[in-house]
Amino acid sequence: MVDEPVIVIGAGPAGTRAAQRLVQAGLRPVVIDENDRQGGQIYRRQPANFHRPPEKLYGTEAAKATALHSDFEMLRPHIDYRPGTTVWGVSEAGLMTVHASTVDVVPFSRVIIASGATDRIMPVPGWTTPGTYSLGAAQIALKAQACAIGGRPVFMGTGPLLYLVAWQYLQAGVAPAAVLDTSSLATRLRGLRGMASRARVVANGVRYMADLVRAGVKLHAGIMPRGIESSDGGVSAVTWRDAKGVLRHVSCDAVGMGYGLRSETQLADLLKCEFIFDPCFQQWRPHVDRDGRTTRPDIYLAGDGVLLRGADAAEAAGQLAACAVLRDTGYAVDAQEILPLHGTLATMNRFGRGLAQAFPWPAHLAAGLPDETVVCRCENITAGEIRRAAGELDAPEMNRAKALTRPGMGRCQGRMCGLAAAEVLAAARDVPVREVGRLRTAAPIKPLPLNCTVKS
Amino acid sequence: MPALFRRVAEKDRKAIHLFVDGHEIEAREGDTLLVALLTRTDRLRHNEFDASPRAGFCLMGACQDCWVWTEAGEQLRACSTTAQPGMRITTTEVPWLMNR
């Protein structure tokens, strides 16, 4: 019998450390990376012909980024690395992948999914206007391509990334017009206890805010977004209600928005891993034990793709998932290796939960979205349509609502709108969001080229 | 049309040329298609349902909002495709494959 390989999906911090640990044990994993270069999002690499030093790109995390990148380069001869390759489905024979327009089936013995996360989005009227991007996008433009999304951007949402990106823009010579945060100073104080487990990270965040204030950038807390205004087809202003309820307005030419992150869980769903509702993060995620084992014996998860704890935790979780694979397939792994990793993750858990408390997902905004607000970007489905599904069409959960009025039916399969659409549906039915469930995943999870050829 | 994106560094890269809707544009080696286009213009395509302009959203291959097409009819995600010299891109979907 031919031994099928262990597959690692994703080559960010979790995927890299997982692959490294498997190689240490003498295995030759297949590493499937959707990006053209290893690094993931936080440690995303610029194209080879760019020259900015790591300190410019990764700031305080430059040493970690450099270590992760160079460790991966050393792994290259020992792994089957497949960059630019997307896993889009699952069959009896293995994972279905596509690279350029070539489709392949990759058999596996075990899979570690380290697919990361995307920005968590709460729609706002006008958010489909060109010039409006996710916070992650604003950061990628700068980090990977040395571009700003505009000359006078507003950053709106909540969470640490809001201040980090605003600060990075400031450093790049693009002063934000404002930073608008839905979290209040009171919620941030409540989260501080959990966040205190990583004082250095908190200190960095405070420094970003202080630098922004010193540069004259206005930081507003406890805001309620009203809309992104446009003229001549582009962004011209953002309107919001301040903490006192006063309607305010700031001119700008771009918006970066995001409300924390959402785990990219579609592959775990296709592989039929069981999901649970996480009340802290207010989202569904695959059920895992503390080593990353799912409810399926051959599938493991690591990194932000299962629990939102950031890049440092992802490195530990990747190594742990690899150790779990090794133990479960008969390799010896010393308990002395596992214990400190569990310890690291316990700290990261406290911190992650503190963050979620400090910068809570503003679920309440969904109820107030005007009916004509687009929620699903792909299919142009409005909040009003979802409310029609909730009421007149009596859809009790997301998949029914999707079948009746199409939110989440488009090319992104609800990656951008799914969580917000669930909030709109739940609010319209006056039930807790967990009761409306989550969108089921269907293959292909990303569009396939029309002219695919099958690899023989 | 005004440009959405502005370059803040890495400006001295080699120039390359590609064609967008039949017009030659200059870009820089290492640009993604999204950057090559949005440093020149303010949209990538139009939404299929209401024809409103769109210019991408997530830049990490998740939102599928930044599709452009080659003149041969191939769909490309502008955020994750590197611009190549001589590429011929259209910002409207061609109704059938022109090369076949």
Coordinates of C-alpha atoms in Angstrom, one line a residue:
Chain A
M1 CA 0.0 0.0 0.0
V2 CA 1.2 3.5 -0.8
D3 CA 1.3 5.8 2.1
E4 CA -0.6 8.9 1.3
P5 CA 1.1 12.2 2.4
V6 CA 0.1 14.5 5.2
I7 CA -1.2 17.7 3.7
V8 CA -0.8 21.1 5.2
I9 CA -3.2 23.7 3.8
G10 CA -1.9 27.3 4.2
A11 CA 1.7 28.6 4.6
G12 CA 1.3 31.3 7.1
P13 CA 2.6 31.0 10.7
A14 CA 0.5 27.9 11.5
G15 CA 1.1 26.1 8.3
T16 CA 4.8 26.8 8.3
R17 CA 5.4 25.5 11.8
A18 CA 3.2 22.5 11.2
A19 CA 5.2 21.6 8.0
Q20 CA 8.4 22.2 9.8
R21 CA 7.5 19.8 12.7
L22 CA 6.4 17.1 10.2
V23 CA 9.7 17.4 8.3
Q24 CA 11.6 17.1 11.6
A25 CA 9.9 13.7 12.1
G26 CA 11.1 12.7 8.7
L27 CA 7.9 13.2 6.7
R28 CA 7.6 15.0 3.4
P29 CA 4.3 16.9 3.7
V30 CA 2.5 18.5 0.8
V31 CA 2.1 22.2 1.5
I32 CA -0.7 23.8 -0.5
D33 CA -0.6 27.6 -0.4
E34 CA -3.2 29.8 -2.1
N35 CA -0.7 32.7 -2.3
D36 CA 2.3 32.8 -4.7
R37 CA 4.7 33.2 -1.8
Q38 CA 4.7 31.7 1.7
G39 CA 4.0 34.0 4.6
G40 CA 0.3 34.2 5.0
Q41 CA -1.4 37.5 5.6
I42 CA 0.3 39.0 8.7
Y43 CA 3.8 38.0 7.4
R44 CA 2.8 38.4 3.8
R45 CA 5.9 38.9 1.6
Q46 CA 6.4 41.6 -1.0
P47 CA 7.3 40.5 -4.6
A48 CA 10.9 39.4 -5.0
N49 CA 11.9 42.6 -6.9
F50 CA 10.8 44.9 -4.0
H51 CA 13.5 46.2 -1.6
R52 CA 11.9 47.5 1.6
P53 CA 13.6 45.9 4.7
P54 CA 11.6 43.6 7.1
E55 CA 11.5 46.4 9.7
K56 CA 9.6 48.6 7.3
L57 CA 7.1 45.8 6.5
Y58 CA 6.6 44.1 9.8
G59 CA 7.6 46.7 12.4
T60 CA 7.9 45.2 15.9
E61 CA 7.3 41.7 14.4
A62 CA 10.2 41.9 11.9
A63 CA 12.3 39.3 13.6
K64 CA 9.4 36.8 13.8
A65 CA 8.6 37.4 10.1
T66 CA 12.2 36.9 9.0
A67 CA 12.5 33.7 11.1
L68 CA 9.3 32.3 9.6
H69 CA 10.3 33.1 6.1
S70 CA 13.9 31.8 6.3
D71 CA 12.8 28.6 8.1
F72 CA 10.3 28.0 5.3
E73 CA 13.1 28.4 2.7
M74 CA 15.1 25.8 4.5
L75 CA 12.1 23.4 4.4
R76 CA 11.7 23.8 0.7
P77 CA 13.8 20.8 -0.4
H78 CA 12.0 18.6 2.1
I79 CA 8.4 19.4 1.3
D80 CA 6.1 19.3 -1.8
Y81 CA 5.3 23.0 -1.9
R82 CA 2.4 24.0 -4.2
P83 CA 2.1 27.8 -4.2
G84 CA -0.7 29.6 -6.1
T85 CA -2.9 26.6 -5.5
T86 CA -6.4 26.6 -4.1
V87 CA -8.2 23.7 -2.4
W88 CA -11.8 24.2 -3.8
G89 CA -13.4 20.9 -2.9
V90 CA -13.2 17.4 -1.5
S91 CA -13.9 14.0 -3.1
E92 CA -13.5 10.4 -2.0
A93 CA -10.1 10.4 -3.6
G94 CA -8.7 13.4 -1.8
L95 CA -8.6 17.2 -1.9
M96 CA -9.6 18.9 -5.1
T97 CA -7.1 21.7 -6.0
V98 CA -6.7 24.2 -8.8
H99 CA -3.5 25.8 -9.9
A100 CA -3.9 28.3 -12.8
S101 CA -6.4 26.3 -14.8
T102 CA -5.2 22.9 -13.9
V103 CA -7.4 20.8 -11.6
D104 CA -5.8 18.0 -9.5
V105 CA -6.9 15.5 -6.8
V106 CA -4.5 15.2 -4.0
P107 CA -4.9 12.1 -1.8
F108 CA -4.0 12.4 1.8
S109 CA -3.6 10.4 5.0
R110 CA -4.1 13.4 7.3
V111 CA -4.8 17.1 6.7
I112 CA -3.8 20.0 8.8
I113 CA -5.9 23.0 7.7
A114 CA -4.2 26.3 8.5
S115 CA -6.4 28.5 6.3
G116 CA -6.3 31.7 8.4
A117 CA -9.0 34.3 8.7
T118 CA -10.4 37.3 6.8
D119 CA -11.8 40.6 8.1
R120 CA -15.1 40.4 9.8
I121 CA -17.4 42.9 8.1
M122 CA -20.5 44.8 9.1
P123 CA -22.0 46.4 6.1
V124 CA -22.8 50.1 6.0
P125 CA -24.7 52.1 3.4
G126 CA -22.3 52.8 0.6
W127 CA -19.7 50.2 1.3
T128 CA -19.7 48.9 -2.3
T129 CA -18.3 52.3 -3.5
P130 CA -14.9 51.9 -5.1
G131 CA -12.3 53.0 -2.6
T132 CA -13.9 51.1 0.2
Y133 CA -11.7 48.1 1.3
S134 CA -11.4 45.8 4.2
L135 CA -8.8 46.7 6.8
G136 CA -6.8 43.7 5.8
A137 CA -6.9 44.9 2.2
A138 CA -5.6 48.3 3.2
Q139 CA -2.7 46.6 4.9
I140 CA -2.0 44.2 2.1
A141 CA -1.9 47.1 -0.4
L142 CA 0.7 48.8 1.7
K143 CA 2.7 45.8 2.8
A144 CA 2.8 43.7 -0.4
Q145 CA 2.5 46.4 -3.1
A146 CA 3.7 49.7 -1.5
C147 CA 0.4 51.4 -2.3
A148 CA -2.1 53.3 -0.2
I149 CA -5.8 52.8 -0.8
G150 CA -6.2 56.6 -1.0
G151 CA -4.5 59.8 0.0
R152 CA -6.8 60.6 2.9
P153 CA -8.4 57.3 4.2
V154 CA -10.8 56.8 7.1
F155 CA -10.3 53.6 9.1
M156 CA -13.6 52.4 10.6
G157 CA -14.5 49.4 12.6
T158 CA -13.1 47.9 15.7
G159 CA -10.1 45.9 17.0
P160 CA -6.4 46.2 17.2
L161 CA -5.9 46.0 13.4
L162 CA -7.8 49.3 13.1
Y163 CA -5.0 51.2 14.9
L164 CA -2.2 49.1 13.5
V165 CA -3.2 49.8 9.9
A166 CA -3.9 53.5 10.6
W167 CA -0.4 53.8 12.2
Q168 CA 1.2 52.0 9.3
Y169 CA -0.4 54.4 6.9
L170 CA 0.8 57.3 8.9
Q171 CA 4.4 55.9 8.8
A172 CA 4.1 55.6 5.1
G173 CA 3.3 59.3 4.8
V174 CA -0.5 58.9 4.3
A175 CA -2.2 60.5 7.3
P176 CA -5.7 59.0 8.0
A177 CA -8.6 61.5 8.0
A178 CA -9.9 59.8 11.1
V179 CA -10.1 56.5 13.0
L180 CA -13.7 55.6 13.9
D181 CA -14.1 52.8 16.5
T182 CA -17.5 51.3 17.4
S183 CA -16.1 50.0 20.7
S184 CA -16.4 52.4 23.7
L185 CA -13.7 53.2 26.2
A186 CA -15.7 51.3 28.8
T187 CA -15.6 48.0 26.8
R188 CA -11.9 48.4 26.3
L189 CA -11.3 48.8 30.0
R190 CA -13.4 45.6 30.6
G191 CA -11.2 43.7 28.2
L192 CA -8.0 45.0 29.7
R193 CA -7.8 42.2 32.3
G194 CA -7.7 39.5 29.7
M195 CA -5.4 41.5 27.5
A196 CA -2.9 42.1 30.3
S197 CA -1.6 38.6 29.8
R198 CA 0.4 40.0 26.9
A199 CA 1.5 43.4 28.2
R200 CA 3.9 44.0 25.3
V201 CA 1.2 43.7 22.7
V202 CA -1.0 46.1 24.6
A203 CA 1.9 48.5 25.0
N204 CA 2.4 48.5 21.2
G205 CA -1.3 49.2 20.6
V206 CA -1.2 52.1 23.1
R207 CA 1.9 53.5 21.3
Y208 CA 0.1 53.3 17.9
M209 CA -2.8 55.3 19.3
A210 CA -0.5 57.8 20.9
D211 CA 1.5 58.3 17.7
L212 CA -1.7 58.8 15.8
V213 CA -3.0 61.4 18.2
R214 CA 0.3 63.2 18.2
A215 CA 0.2 63.4 14.4
G216 CA -3.2 65.1 14.7
V217 CA -5.3 62.1 13.6
K218 CA -8.7 62.1 15.4
L219 CA -9.6 58.9 17.1
H220 CA -13.3 58.5 17.9
A221 CA -14.6 55.8 20.2
G222 CA -18.1 54.4 20.7
I223 CA -19.2 55.6 17.2
M224 CA -22.1 54.3 15.2
P225 CA -21.5 54.2 11.4
R226 CA -24.1 55.8 9.2
G227 CA -22.8 55.7 5.7
I228 CA -20.0 56.0 3.2
E229 CA -20.8 58.8 0.8
S230 CA -19.7 59.1 -2.8
S231 CA -19.4 61.6 -5.6
D232 CA -18.5 60.8 -9.2
G233 CA -18.5 57.1 -8.3
G234 CA -15.8 57.3 -5.6
V235 CA -15.7 57.7 -1.8
S236 CA -16.1 61.3 -0.6
A237 CA -17.0 61.1 3.1
V238 CA -18.0 59.0 6.0
T239 CA -20.9 59.8 8.3
W240 CA -21.4 58.5 11.8
R241 CA -23.0 59.2 15.1
D242 CA -20.6 60.0 17.9
A243 CA -20.9 58.6 21.4
K244 CA -23.4 61.4 22.3
G245 CA -25.6 60.6 19.3
V246 CA -24.5 63.7 17.3
L247 CA -24.4 63.1 13.5
R248 CA -20.9 63.8 12.2
H249 CA -19.1 63.8 8.9
V250 CA -15.5 63.5 7.7
S251 CA -14.3 64.0 4.1
C252 CA -12.0 61.3 2.8
D253 CA -11.2 59.5 -0.4
A254 CA -11.0 55.9 0.8
V255 CA -12.3 53.7 3.7
G256 CA -10.7 50.7 5.3
M257 CA -13.2 48.8 7.4
G258 CA -13.2 45.7 9.6
Y259 CA -14.6 44.5 12.9
G260 CA -12.1 41.9 14.0
L261 CA -11.7 38.7 12.1
R262 CA -13.7 35.6 11.0
S263 CA -12.1 32.2 10.8
E264 CA -12.0 30.7 7.3
T265 CA -13.7 27.4 8.0
Q266 CA -15.2 26.3 4.7
L267 CA -12.8 23.4 4.1
A268 CA -13.5 22.0 7.6
D269 CA -17.2 22.2 6.7
L270 CA -16.7 20.4 3.4
L271 CA -14.8 17.7 5.2
K272 CA -17.8 17.4 7.6
C273 CA -16.1 18.4 10.8
E274 CA -18.6 19.3 13.5
F275 CA -19.1 22.9 14.4
I276 CA -19.9 24.7 17.6
F277 CA -21.1 28.2 18.4
D278 CA -18.4 30.2 20.2
P279 CA -20.3 32.8 22.4
C280 CA -17.1 34.8 23.0
F281 CA -16.4 35.4 19.3
Q282 CA -20.1 35.2 18.4
Q283 CA -19.3 32.9 15.4
W284 CA -19.5 29.2 14.5
R285 CA -16.2 27.3 14.4
P286 CA -15.1 23.7 14.0
H287 CA -14.9 21.9 17.3
V288 CA -11.3 21.1 18.2
D289 CA -9.4 19.7 21.2
R290 CA -6.5 21.6 22.5
D291 CA -4.1 20.0 20.1
G292 CA -6.2 20.9 17.0
R293 CA -8.0 17.5 16.5
T294 CA -11.4 17.9 14.9
T295 CA -14.3 15.4 15.2
R296 CA -12.8 13.7 12.1
P297 CA -9.8 11.5 12.9
D298 CA -7.8 12.5 9.9
I299 CA -8.5 16.3 9.9
Y300 CA -6.7 18.8 12.1
L301 CA -6.9 22.6 12.4
A302 CA -4.5 25.3 13.5
G303 CA -4.2 29.0 13.6
D304 CA -6.8 31.7 13.0
G305 CA -8.8 29.3 10.8
V306 CA -10.2 27.8 13.9
L307 CA -9.7 30.2 16.8
L308 CA -8.8 33.9 16.5
R309 CA -5.7 34.3 18.6
G310 CA -3.2 35.9 16.2
A311 CA 0.1 35.0 14.6
D312 CA 2.1 34.0 17.7
A313 CA -0.6 31.5 18.8
A314 CA -0.8 30.3 15.2
E315 CA 2.9 29.2 15.3
A316 CA 2.3 27.3 18.5
A317 CA -1.0 25.8 17.2
G318 CA 0.7 24.7 14.0
Q319 CA 3.4 22.9 15.8
L320 CA 0.9 21.3 18.1
A321 CA -1.3 20.1 15.3
A322 CA 1.7 18.5 13.7
C323 CA 2.6 16.8 17.0
A324 CA -1.0 15.5 17.2
V325 CA -0.7 14.0 13.7
L326 CA 2.6 12.4 14.6
R327 CA 1.3 10.9 17.8
D328 CA -1.9 9.7 16.2
T329 CA 0.1 7.9 13.5
G330 CA 2.5 6.2 15.8
Y331 CA 5.4 8.6 16.1
A332 CA 6.8 9.3 19.6
V333 CA 6.4 13.0 20.7
D334 CA 7.9 14.0 24.0
A335 CA 5.5 15.5 26.5
Q336 CA 8.2 18.1 27.2
E337 CA 7.5 19.5 23.7
I338 CA 3.7 19.6 24.2
L339 CA 3.4 21.2 27.6
P340 CA 4.9 24.6 26.9
L341 CA 2.9 24.8 23.7
H342 CA -0.3 24.3 25.7
G343 CA 0.9 27.0 28.1
T344 CA 1.5 29.4 25.3
L345 CA -1.9 28.8 23.9
A346 CA -3.6 29.2 27.3
T347 CA -2.1 32.7 27.5
M348 CA -3.2 33.4 23.9
N349 CA -6.7 32.2 24.8
R350 CA -7.0 34.7 27.7
F351 CA -5.6 37.4 25.5
G352 CA -7.9 36.6 22.5
R353 CA -11.0 36.6 24.8
G354 CA -9.9 39.9 26.3
L355 CA -9.6 41.4 22.9
A356 CA -13.1 40.2 21.9
Q357 CA -14.4 41.8 25.1
A358 CA -12.5 45.1 24.6
F359 CA -13.5 45.4 20.9
P360 CA -16.8 43.6 20.6
W361 CA -18.4 42.7 17.3
P362 CA -21.1 45.3 17.0
A363 CA -24.0 42.9 16.3
H364 CA -26.6 45.5 17.2
L365 CA -25.7 47.5 14.1
A366 CA -27.3 44.9 11.8
A367 CA -30.8 45.7 13.2
G368 CA -30.4 49.4 12.3
L369 CA -29.2 48.9 8.7
P370 CA -31.6 50.7 6.3
D371 CA -33.5 48.3 4.1
E372 CA -31.8 49.4 0.9
T373 CA -28.2 48.7 2.3
V374 CA -26.4 46.0 0.3
V375 CA -25.4 43.2 2.5
C376 CA -24.3 40.5 0.0
R377 CA -21.8 42.2 -2.3
C378 CA -21.7 39.4 -4.9
E379 CA -25.5 39.2 -5.6
N380 CA -26.4 42.8 -4.4
I381 CA -28.8 41.4 -1.8
T382 CA -30.1 44.1 0.6
A383 CA -30.9 44.1 4.3
G384 CA -34.5 44.6 3.2
E385 CA -34.5 41.3 1.2
I386 CA -33.1 39.4 4.1
R387 CA -35.8 40.9 6.3
R388 CA -38.4 39.8 3.7
A389 CA -36.9 36.2 4.0
A390 CA -37.2 36.5 7.8
G391 CA -40.8 37.8 7.8
E392 CA -43.0 37.3 4.8
L393 CA -41.1 34.2 3.6
D394 CA -40.7 32.9 7.1
A395 CA -37.1 31.6 6.9
P396 CA -36.0 30.4 10.3
E397 CA -32.3 30.0 9.5
M398 CA -29.6 31.2 7.1
N399 CA -29.7 28.4 4.5
R400 CA -33.4 28.8 4.0
A401 CA -33.0 32.6 3.8
K402 CA -30.2 32.0 1.2
A403 CA -32.5 29.7 -0.9
L404 CA -35.3 32.3 -0.8
T405 CA -33.5 35.6 -1.3
R406 CA -29.9 34.7 -2.2
P407 CA -27.6 36.3 0.5
G408 CA -24.4 34.3 0.4
M409 CA -25.3 32.7 -2.9
G410 CA -22.6 34.5 -4.9
R411 CA -19.0 33.8 -5.7
C412 CA -17.7 34.6 -2.2
Q413 CA -20.2 32.1 -0.7
G414 CA -20.9 34.4 2.2
R415 CA -17.3 34.9 3.3
M416 CA -17.8 38.6 3.3
C417 CA -21.5 38.9 4.2
G418 CA -22.4 35.6 6.0
L419 CA -22.0 36.7 9.6
A420 CA -23.6 40.0 9.1
A421 CA -26.5 38.5 7.1
A422 CA -27.1 36.1 10.0
E423 CA -27.3 39.1 12.3
V424 CA -29.8 40.8 10.1
L425 CA -31.9 37.7 9.9
A426 CA -31.7 37.1 13.7
A427 CA -32.6 40.7 14.5
A428 CA -35.6 40.6 12.2
R429 CA -36.8 37.4 13.8
D430 CA -35.8 38.6 17.3
V431 CA -33.8 35.5 18.2
P432 CA -30.2 35.0 19.3
V433 CA -27.9 34.8 16.3
R434 CA -26.9 31.2 17.0
E435 CA -30.5 30.1 16.4
V436 CA -30.3 31.2 12.7
G437 CA -27.3 28.9 12.2
R438 CA -24.6 29.3 9.6
L439 CA -24.3 29.0 5.8
R440 CA -23.5 25.5 4.6
T441 CA -20.4 25.3 2.4
A442 CA -20.7 24.0 -1.1
A443 CA -17.9 23.2 -3.6
P444 CA -16.3 24.9 -5.4
I445 CA -15.6 27.2 -2.5
K446 CA -13.9 29.6 -4.9
P447 CA -14.7 30.0 -8.6
L448 CA -13.0 27.7 -11.1
P449 CA -11.8 28.8 -14.5
L450 CA -14.1 27.9 -17.3
N451 CA -11.4 26.1 -19.2
C452 CA -10.0 23.8 -16.5
T453 CA -8.0 20.8 -17.5
V454 CA -7.5 17.8 -15.3
K455 CA -4.0 16.9 -14.3
S456 CA -3.3 13.3 -15.5
Chain B
M1 CA -10.6 59.1 -14.5
P2 CA -8.8 59.7 -11.1
A3 CA -6.7 56.9 -9.7
L4 CA -7.8 55.2 -6.5
F5 CA -4.5 53.9 -5.3
R6 CA -1.3 55.8 -4.8
R7 CA 2.2 54.5 -4.7
V8 CA 4.1 55.3 -1.5
A9 CA 7.4 53.4 -2.1
E10 CA 9.1 51.0 -4.5
K11 CA 8.5 53.5 -7.3
D12 CA 11.7 52.8 -9.2
R13 CA 10.8 49.4 -10.5
K14 CA 11.1 48.6 -14.1
A15 CA 8.2 49.8 -16.3
I16 CA 6.1 47.2 -18.1
H17 CA 3.2 47.8 -20.5
L18 CA -0.1 46.1 -20.8
F19 CA -3.4 46.7 -22.5
V20 CA -6.6 47.5 -20.7
D21 CA -9.8 47.6 -22.8
G22 CA -7.5 48.1 -25.8
H23 CA -5.5 51.0 -24.3
E24 CA -1.9 50.6 -23.5
I25 CA -1.0 51.4 -19.8
E26 CA 2.3 51.5 -18.0
A27 CA 2.7 49.5 -14.8
R28 CA 5.6 48.4 -12.7
E29 CA 7.2 45.0 -12.5
G30 CA 5.8 43.1 -9.5
D31 CA 2.4 45.0 -9.6
T32 CA -0.7 42.9 -9.2
L33 CA -3.3 43.6 -11.9
L34 CA -5.4 45.3 -9.3
V35 CA -2.6 47.8 -8.5
A36 CA -1.6 48.2 -12.2
L37 CA -5.2 49.3 -12.9
L38 CA -6.1 51.2 -9.8
T39 CA -3.0 53.4 -9.9
R40 CA -4.5 54.5 -13.3
T41 CA -8.2 54.4 -12.8
D42 CA -11.0 54.2 -10.2
R43 CA -12.7 50.9 -11.0
L44 CA -12.1 47.3 -12.1
R45 CA -15.5 46.2 -13.3
H46 CA -19.2 46.6 -12.9
N47 CA -21.5 44.6 -10.7
E48 CA -23.6 42.1 -12.8
F49 CA -26.9 43.1 -11.1
D50 CA -27.0 46.9 -11.0
A51 CA -23.9 47.9 -13.1
S52 CA -22.4 49.8 -10.2
P53 CA -18.6 50.2 -10.3
R54 CA -16.5 47.9 -8.2
A55 CA -12.8 48.0 -7.4
G56 CA -12.2 44.9 -5.2
F57 CA -12.5 44.7 -1.5
C58 CA -10.4 42.2 0.4
L59 CA -7.2 41.9 -1.7
M60 CA -6.6 38.4 -0.4
G61 CA -8.5 36.3 -2.8
A62 CA -11.6 35.8 -0.6
C63 CA -14.3 38.3 -1.7
Q64 CA -14.2 37.6 -5.5
D65 CA -15.0 41.3 -6.2
C66 CA -12.0 42.1 -8.4
W67 CA -12.5 39.9 -11.5
V68 CA -11.1 41.1 -14.8
W69 CA -10.9 39.2 -18.0
T70 CA -8.3 38.5 -20.6
E71 CA -9.3 39.3 -24.2
A72 CA -9.3 35.5 -24.7
G73 CA -12.1 35.3 -22.1
E74 CA -10.1 33.9 -19.2
Q75 CA -11.3 35.2 -15.7
L76 CA -8.6 36.6 -13.5
R77 CA -8.7 37.7 -9.9
A78 CA -6.9 41.1 -10.2
C79 CA -5.8 41.1 -6.5
S80 CA -3.8 37.9 -6.8
T81 CA -2.6 37.9 -10.4
T82 CA 0.8 39.5 -11.2
A83 CA 0.7 41.9 -14.2
Q84 CA 2.8 40.6 -17.1
P85 CA 4.2 42.7 -20.0
G86 CA 1.9 42.6 -23.0
M87 CA -1.2 41.2 -21.1
R88 CA -4.5 42.1 -22.7
I89 CA -7.1 42.7 -20.1
T90 CA -10.8 43.8 -20.4
T91 CA -12.9 45.1 -17.6
T92 CA -16.1 43.7 -19.0
E93 CA -16.8 40.0 -19.4
V94 CA -16.6 38.9 -23.1
P95 CA -19.8 37.0 -24.0
W96 CA -17.9 34.1 -25.5
L97 CA -14.3 32.9 -25.9
M98 CA -13.0 35.0 -28.7
N99 CA -10.1 32.7 -29.5
R100 CA -12.2 29.6 -30.2

